[in-house]
Each structure stands twice: as structure tokens, then as C-alpha cells.
Amino acid sequence: NKIISIPISTNATMESEDGEQTQTQAEAEARSQRRRKEAVTRLFTDIARTGTSNINSDTDPENNPSPNDESPRLAEKDTRSDDNVLQSTIAAAIERGLDQDLHTELVLGARESASRISKICHDHSDAFLGSVGRVVALGPSCHAMKRMLELSNASLQYRTGGEMVE
């Protein structure tokens, strides 16, 4: 019964500890990046919401007053409110050191939006140009019909009224 001893080098344990530390640092870095990305996404959502708040309110009659109401004052109030939200969002991004990330996200969002708009325009251009062509083709006959309606209206106004008075 001989005891066999196998020497364990101290470098092997150090490498293991360094590997664990490197893995822990990598996990912390990944967690930090995920939190930054989530924070930038929340800020981007706040900014995007300010640009669409008036669009979403068009369907609500309380938020979309008739033209006779004080709509210029309400529009000014909405604009000031959107500006305040935008300013506070940008200030929060700067305070957190996320301004460059937010800028990158805004640029990407603008590119995606431009691409989406371009695709929609391209997809509907044939139908739009076809409808424009039909309107242009109706132009001369519509002009003739307009003249006939004006003459008929003038005739009703002057001839009928005169005969009724006599």
C-alpha cells in the first residue's frame, strides 16, 4: 500500500480562480449592458410617445375639439407638454451617461421609419398614380359640368325669382 502523491500546481488553482473572476466580470458586464439597453429603450419610448400623442388623440372627441373651440391654445399646450417631456428625457439620458446610446437608438429609429415610409410609398405608388390619372382624365368633363351647374344656378336665381315676384 504505497501512497502516491500527485503534486497540484498552484498555477492551476490560480487559473481557475481567474477564470471564475473573468466569468463573473463578463456576467456583470452583460448585466450592465442589458440594463443600459433597457434604460435607453425606455427613454426612446418616452421620446417616441411625444411625437405620436396628437395622432392618438384624434379619435377621442374630448381631445379633438371642433374648429370653433380654442384649439390653438390646446395645441400650444400639447406642444409645450411634449417639449417638456422631451427635454426631461434628454436631461435624464445625459445625467445617466446614456446620451450617446440614446442618439444611436434615435438614428436607428429614424432610419427604420424612413425605410418603412419608403416601402409604403413604393407599395401604393401604382394605385396612387392610377387614381391621379383618372382624376386628370375627368378634368375636361368636370369643367364642362361645372359650367353647366353654374349656368343652371344663375338661371334658377334670376329667372325663377323674377317670375315669382311678377
PDB file of C-alpha atoms in Angstrom:
ATOM      1  CA  ASN A   1       0.000   0.000   0.000  1.00  0.00           C
ATOM      2  CA  LYS A   2       2.026   2.844  -1.234  1.00  0.00           C
ATOM      3  CA  ILE A   3       0.703   6.357  -1.085  1.00  0.00           C
ATOM      4  CA  ILE A   4       1.074   8.103  -4.351  1.00  0.00           C
ATOM      5  CA  SER A   5       1.055  11.833  -4.152  1.00  0.00           C
ATOM      6  CA  ILE A   6       0.211  13.881  -7.147  1.00  0.00           C
ATOM      7  CA  PRO A   7       1.506  17.404  -6.930  1.00  0.00           C
ATOM      8  CA  ILE A   8      -1.040  20.103  -7.696  1.00  0.00           C
ATOM      9  CA  SER A   9       0.489  23.200  -9.055  1.00  0.00           C
ATOM     10  CA  THR A  10      -0.573  26.488  -7.565  1.00  0.00           C
ATOM     11  CA  ASN A  11      -0.917  27.921 -11.054  1.00  0.00           C
ATOM     12  CA  ALA A  12      -3.797  25.548 -11.781  1.00  0.00           C
ATOM     13  CA  THR A  13      -5.853  26.856  -8.874  1.00  0.00           C
ATOM     14  CA  MET A  14      -4.993  30.434  -9.748  1.00  0.00           C
ATOM     15  CA  GLU A  15      -6.152  29.924 -13.318  1.00  0.00           C
ATOM     16  CA  SER A  16      -9.415  28.514 -12.025  1.00  0.00           C
ATOM     17  CA  GLU A  17      -9.951  31.496  -9.760  1.00  0.00           C
ATOM     18  CA  ASP A  18      -9.046  33.907 -12.565  1.00  0.00           C
ATOM     19  CA  GLY A  19     -11.420  32.062 -14.878  1.00  0.00           C
ATOM     20  CA  GLU A  20     -14.217  32.419 -12.323  1.00  0.00           C
ATOM     21  CA  GLN A  21     -13.389  36.089 -11.849  1.00  0.00           C
ATOM     22  CA  THR A  22     -13.337  36.613 -15.603  1.00  0.00           C
ATOM     23  CA  GLN A  23     -16.677  34.827 -15.927  1.00  0.00           C
ATOM     24  CA  THR A  24     -18.146  36.889 -13.070  1.00  0.00           C
ATOM     25  CA  GLN A  25     -16.856  40.078 -14.679  1.00  0.00           C
ATOM     26  CA  ALA A  26     -18.302  39.005 -18.028  1.00  0.00           C
ATOM     27  CA  GLU A  27     -21.676  38.320 -16.402  1.00  0.00           C
ATOM     28  CA  ALA A  28     -21.575  41.697 -14.651  1.00  0.00           C
ATOM     29  CA  GLU A  29     -20.676  43.407 -17.930  1.00  0.00           C
ATOM     30  CA  ALA A  30     -23.509  41.615 -19.750  1.00  0.00           C
ATOM     31  CA  ARG A  31     -25.941  42.586 -16.983  1.00  0.00           C
ATOM     32  CA  SER A  32     -24.738  46.189 -17.134  1.00  0.00           C
ATOM     33  CA  GLN A  33     -25.135  46.283 -20.925  1.00  0.00           C
ATOM     34  CA  ARG A  34     -28.635  44.794 -20.638  1.00  0.00           C
ATOM     35  CA  ARG A  35     -29.636  47.428 -18.062  1.00  0.00           C
ATOM     36  CA  ARG A  36     -28.213  50.231 -20.236  1.00  0.00           C
ATOM     37  CA  LYS A  37     -30.100  48.884 -23.251  1.00  0.00           C
ATOM     38  CA  GLU A  38     -33.352  48.680 -21.246  1.00  0.00           C
ATOM     39  CA  ALA A  39     -32.869  52.239 -19.957  1.00  0.00           C
ATOM     40  CA  VAL A  40     -32.186  53.539 -23.469  1.00  0.00           C
ATOM     41  CA  THR A  41     -35.258  51.696 -24.752  1.00  0.00           C
ATOM     42  CA  ARG A  42     -37.415  53.333 -22.055  1.00  0.00           C
ATOM     43  CA  LEU A  43     -36.020  56.773 -22.922  1.00  0.00           C
ATOM     44  CA  PHE A  44     -36.564  56.141 -26.632  1.00  0.00           C
ATOM     45  CA  THR A  45     -40.155  55.090 -25.931  1.00  0.00           C
ATOM     46  CA  ASP A  46     -40.748  58.321 -23.992  1.00  0.00           C
ATOM     47  CA  ILE A  47     -39.436  60.370 -26.900  1.00  0.00           C
ATOM     48  CA  ALA A  48     -41.415  58.393 -29.478  1.00  0.00           C
ATOM     49  CA  ARG A  49     -44.589  58.795 -27.420  1.00  0.00           C
ATOM     50  CA  THR A  50     -44.281  62.603 -27.501  1.00  0.00           C
ATOM     51  CA  GLY A  51     -44.284  62.578 -31.298  1.00  0.00           C
ATOM     52  CA  THR A  52     -47.421  60.440 -31.518  1.00  0.00           C
ATOM     53  CA  SER A  53     -49.520  61.846 -28.678  1.00  0.00           C
ATOM     54  CA  ASN A  54     -51.505  64.124 -31.003  1.00  0.00           C
ATOM     55  CA  ILE A  55     -52.052  61.336 -33.528  1.00  0.00           C
ATOM     56  CA  ASN A  56     -53.570  59.027 -30.946  1.00  0.00           C
ATOM     57  CA  SER A  57     -55.848  61.724 -29.558  1.00  0.00           C
ATOM     58  CA  ASP A  58     -57.562  62.394 -32.914  1.00  0.00           C
ATOM     59  CA  THR A  59     -60.060  59.602 -32.310  1.00  0.00           C
ATOM     60  CA  ASP A  60     -61.102  60.956 -28.907  1.00  0.00           C
ATOM     61  CA  PRO A  61     -63.684  63.741 -29.281  1.00  0.00           C
ATOM     62  CA  GLU A  62     -62.727  65.269 -25.939  1.00  0.00           C
ATOM     63  CA  ASN A  63     -59.100  65.669 -27.038  1.00  0.00           C
ATOM     64  CA  ASN A  64     -60.001  66.680 -30.582  1.00  0.00           C
ATOM     65  CA  PRO A  65     -62.195  69.764 -30.284  1.00  0.00           C
ATOM     66  CA  SER A  66     -64.158  71.244 -33.149  1.00  0.00           C
ATOM     67  CA  PRO A  67     -62.524  74.021 -35.181  1.00  0.00           C
ATOM     68  CA  ASN A  68     -64.671  76.619 -33.386  1.00  0.00           C
ATOM     69  CA  ASP A  69     -63.223  75.686 -29.977  1.00  0.00           C
ATOM     70  CA  GLU A  70     -59.995  77.020 -28.526  1.00  0.00           C
ATOM     71  CA  SER A  71     -57.886  74.515 -30.475  1.00  0.00           C
ATOM     72  CA  PRO A  72     -54.868  76.835 -30.984  1.00  0.00           C
ATOM     73  CA  ARG A  73     -54.464  77.148 -27.213  1.00  0.00           C
ATOM     74  CA  LEU A  74     -54.835  73.393 -26.724  1.00  0.00           C
ATOM     75  CA  ALA A  75     -52.337  72.682 -29.492  1.00  0.00           C
ATOM     76  CA  GLU A  76     -49.882  75.107 -27.885  1.00  0.00           C
ATOM     77  CA  LYS A  77     -50.386  73.416 -24.510  1.00  0.00           C
ATOM     78  CA  ASP A  78     -49.789  69.956 -26.071  1.00  0.00           C
ATOM     79  CA  THR A  79     -46.661  71.231 -27.794  1.00  0.00           C
ATOM     80  CA  ARG A  80     -45.300  72.700 -24.561  1.00  0.00           C
ATOM     81  CA  SER A  81     -46.076  69.473 -22.726  1.00  0.00           C
ATOM     82  CA  ASP A  82     -44.327  67.415 -25.417  1.00  0.00           C
ATOM     83  CA  ASP A  83     -41.346  69.769 -25.306  1.00  0.00           C
ATOM     84  CA  ASN A  84     -41.115  69.411 -21.516  1.00  0.00           C
ATOM     85  CA  VAL A  85     -41.210  65.604 -21.732  1.00  0.00           C
ATOM     86  CA  LEU A  86     -38.593  65.653 -24.476  1.00  0.00           C
ATOM     87  CA  GLN A  87     -36.314  67.983 -22.507  1.00  0.00           C
ATOM     88  CA  SER A  88     -36.598  65.962 -19.308  1.00  0.00           C
ATOM     89  CA  THR A  89     -35.937  62.715 -21.189  1.00  0.00           C
ATOM     90  CA  ILE A  90     -32.795  64.131 -22.776  1.00  0.00           C
ATOM     91  CA  ALA A  91     -31.660  65.536 -19.422  1.00  0.00           C
ATOM     92  CA  ALA A  92     -32.164  62.115 -17.806  1.00  0.00           C
ATOM     93  CA  ALA A  93     -30.138  60.486 -20.579  1.00  0.00           C
ATOM     94  CA  ILE A  94     -27.296  62.962 -20.088  1.00  0.00           C
ATOM     95  CA  GLU A  95     -27.338  62.524 -16.296  1.00  0.00           C
ATOM     96  CA  ARG A  96     -27.119  58.746 -16.654  1.00  0.00           C
ATOM     97  CA  GLY A  97     -24.460  58.920 -19.343  1.00  0.00           C
ATOM     98  CA  LEU A  98     -26.791  57.362 -21.886  1.00  0.00           C
ATOM     99  CA  ASP A  99     -26.934  60.269 -24.321  1.00  0.00           C
ATOM    100  CA  GLN A 100     -24.715  58.619 -26.951  1.00  0.00           C
ATOM    101  CA  ASP A 101     -26.655  55.368 -26.725  1.00  0.00           C
ATOM    102  CA  LEU A 102     -29.938  57.277 -26.981  1.00  0.00           C
ATOM    103  CA  HIS A 103     -28.632  59.177 -30.008  1.00  0.00           C
ATOM    104  CA  THR A 104     -27.682  55.904 -31.680  1.00  0.00           C
ATOM    105  CA  GLU A 105     -31.120  54.467 -30.937  1.00  0.00           C
ATOM    106  CA  LEU A 106     -32.831  57.589 -32.311  1.00  0.00           C
ATOM    107  CA  VAL A 107     -30.786  57.438 -35.518  1.00  0.00           C
ATOM    108  CA  LEU A 108     -31.646  53.761 -35.963  1.00  0.00           C
ATOM    109  CA  GLY A 109     -35.313  54.517 -35.291  1.00  0.00           C
ATOM    110  CA  ALA A 110     -35.282  57.309 -37.865  1.00  0.00           C
ATOM    111  CA  ARG A 111     -33.706  55.008 -40.449  1.00  0.00           C
ATOM    112  CA  GLU A 112     -36.281  52.287 -39.756  1.00  0.00           C
ATOM    113  CA  SER A 113     -39.115  54.802 -40.023  1.00  0.00           C
ATOM    114  CA  ALA A 114     -37.760  56.211 -43.282  1.00  0.00           C
ATOM    115  CA  SER A 115     -37.434  52.699 -44.657  1.00  0.00           C
ATOM    116  CA  ARG A 116     -40.990  51.841 -43.607  1.00  0.00           C
ATOM    117  CA  ILE A 117     -42.369  55.046 -45.170  1.00  0.00           C
ATOM    118  CA  SER A 118     -40.441  54.399 -48.369  1.00  0.00           C
ATOM    119  CA  LYS A 119     -41.795  50.849 -48.568  1.00  0.00           C
ATOM    120  CA  ILE A 120     -45.373  52.032 -48.030  1.00  0.00           C
ATOM    121  CA  CYS A 121     -44.985  54.718 -50.709  1.00  0.00           C
ATOM    122  CA  HIS A 122     -43.494  52.208 -53.118  1.00  0.00           C
ATOM    123  CA  ASP A 123     -46.226  49.636 -52.435  1.00  0.00           C
ATOM    124  CA  HIS A 124     -49.022  52.155 -53.023  1.00  0.00           C
ATOM    125  CA  SER A 125     -47.485  54.283 -55.789  1.00  0.00           C
ATOM    126  CA  ASP A 126     -49.210  52.420 -58.645  1.00  0.00           C
ATOM    127  CA  ALA A 127     -52.649  52.814 -57.074  1.00  0.00           C
ATOM    128  CA  PHE A 128     -51.999  56.476 -56.295  1.00  0.00           C
ATOM    129  CA  LEU A 129     -50.732  57.277 -59.779  1.00  0.00           C
ATOM    130  CA  GLY A 130     -53.697  55.402 -61.269  1.00  0.00           C
ATOM    131  CA  SER A 131     -56.156  57.472 -59.243  1.00  0.00           C
ATOM    132  CA  VAL A 132     -54.359  60.683 -60.230  1.00  0.00           C
ATOM    133  CA  GLY A 133     -54.599  59.616 -63.854  1.00  0.00           C
ATOM    134  CA  ARG A 134     -58.352  59.040 -63.531  1.00  0.00           C
ATOM    135  CA  VAL A 135     -58.833  62.473 -61.934  1.00  0.00           C
ATOM    136  CA  VAL A 136     -56.827  64.141 -64.689  1.00  0.00           C
ATOM    137  CA  ALA A 137     -58.822  62.257 -67.316  1.00  0.00           C
ATOM    138  CA  LEU A 138     -62.062  63.546 -65.754  1.00  0.00           C
ATOM    139  CA  GLY A 139     -60.777  67.130 -65.768  1.00  0.00           C
ATOM    140  CA  PRO A 140     -62.328  68.420 -69.033  1.00  0.00           C
ATOM    141  CA  SER A 141     -65.714  66.776 -68.465  1.00  0.00           C
ATOM    142  CA  CYS A 142     -65.753  68.009 -64.850  1.00  0.00           C
ATOM    143  CA  HIS A 143     -65.000  71.531 -66.065  1.00  0.00           C
ATOM    144  CA  ALA A 144     -67.887  71.329 -68.536  1.00  0.00           C
ATOM    145  CA  MET A 145     -70.193  70.023 -65.806  1.00  0.00           C
ATOM    146  CA  LYS A 146     -69.113  72.839 -63.505  1.00  0.00           C
ATOM    147  CA  ARG A 147     -70.001  75.435 -66.154  1.00  0.00           C
ATOM    148  CA  MET A 148     -73.415  73.829 -66.698  1.00  0.00           C
ATOM    149  CA  LEU A 149     -74.125  73.840 -62.952  1.00  0.00           C
ATOM    150  CA  GLU A 150     -73.128  77.485 -62.660  1.00  0.00           C
ATOM    151  CA  LEU A 151     -75.384  78.425 -65.587  1.00  0.00           C
ATOM    152  CA  SER A 152     -78.263  76.411 -64.157  1.00  0.00           C
ATOM    153  CA  ASN A 153     -77.809  78.006 -60.764  1.00  0.00           C
ATOM    154  CA  ALA A 154     -77.705  81.501 -62.253  1.00  0.00           C
ATOM    155  CA  SER A 155     -80.828  80.690 -64.269  1.00  0.00           C
ATOM    156  CA  LEU A 156     -82.649  79.499 -61.160  1.00  0.00           C
ATOM    157  CA  GLN A 157     -81.561  82.538 -59.192  1.00  0.00           C
ATOM    158  CA  TYR A 158     -82.581  85.191 -61.708  1.00  0.00           C
ATOM    159  CA  ARG A 159     -85.367  83.698 -63.816  1.00  0.00           C
ATOM    160  CA  THR A 160     -87.331  81.872 -61.147  1.00  0.00           C
ATOM    161  CA  GLY A 161     -87.187  84.690 -58.625  1.00  0.00           C
ATOM    162  CA  GLY A 162     -88.246  87.259 -61.203  1.00  0.00           C
ATOM    163  CA  GLU A 163     -91.230  85.212 -62.336  1.00  0.00           C
ATOM    164  CA  MET A 164     -92.354  84.633 -58.752  1.00  0.00           C
ATOM    165  CA  VAL A 165     -92.281  88.336 -57.955  1.00  0.00           C
ATOM    166  CA  GLU A 166     -94.382  89.232 -61.018  1.00  0.00           C
TER     167      GLU A 166
END
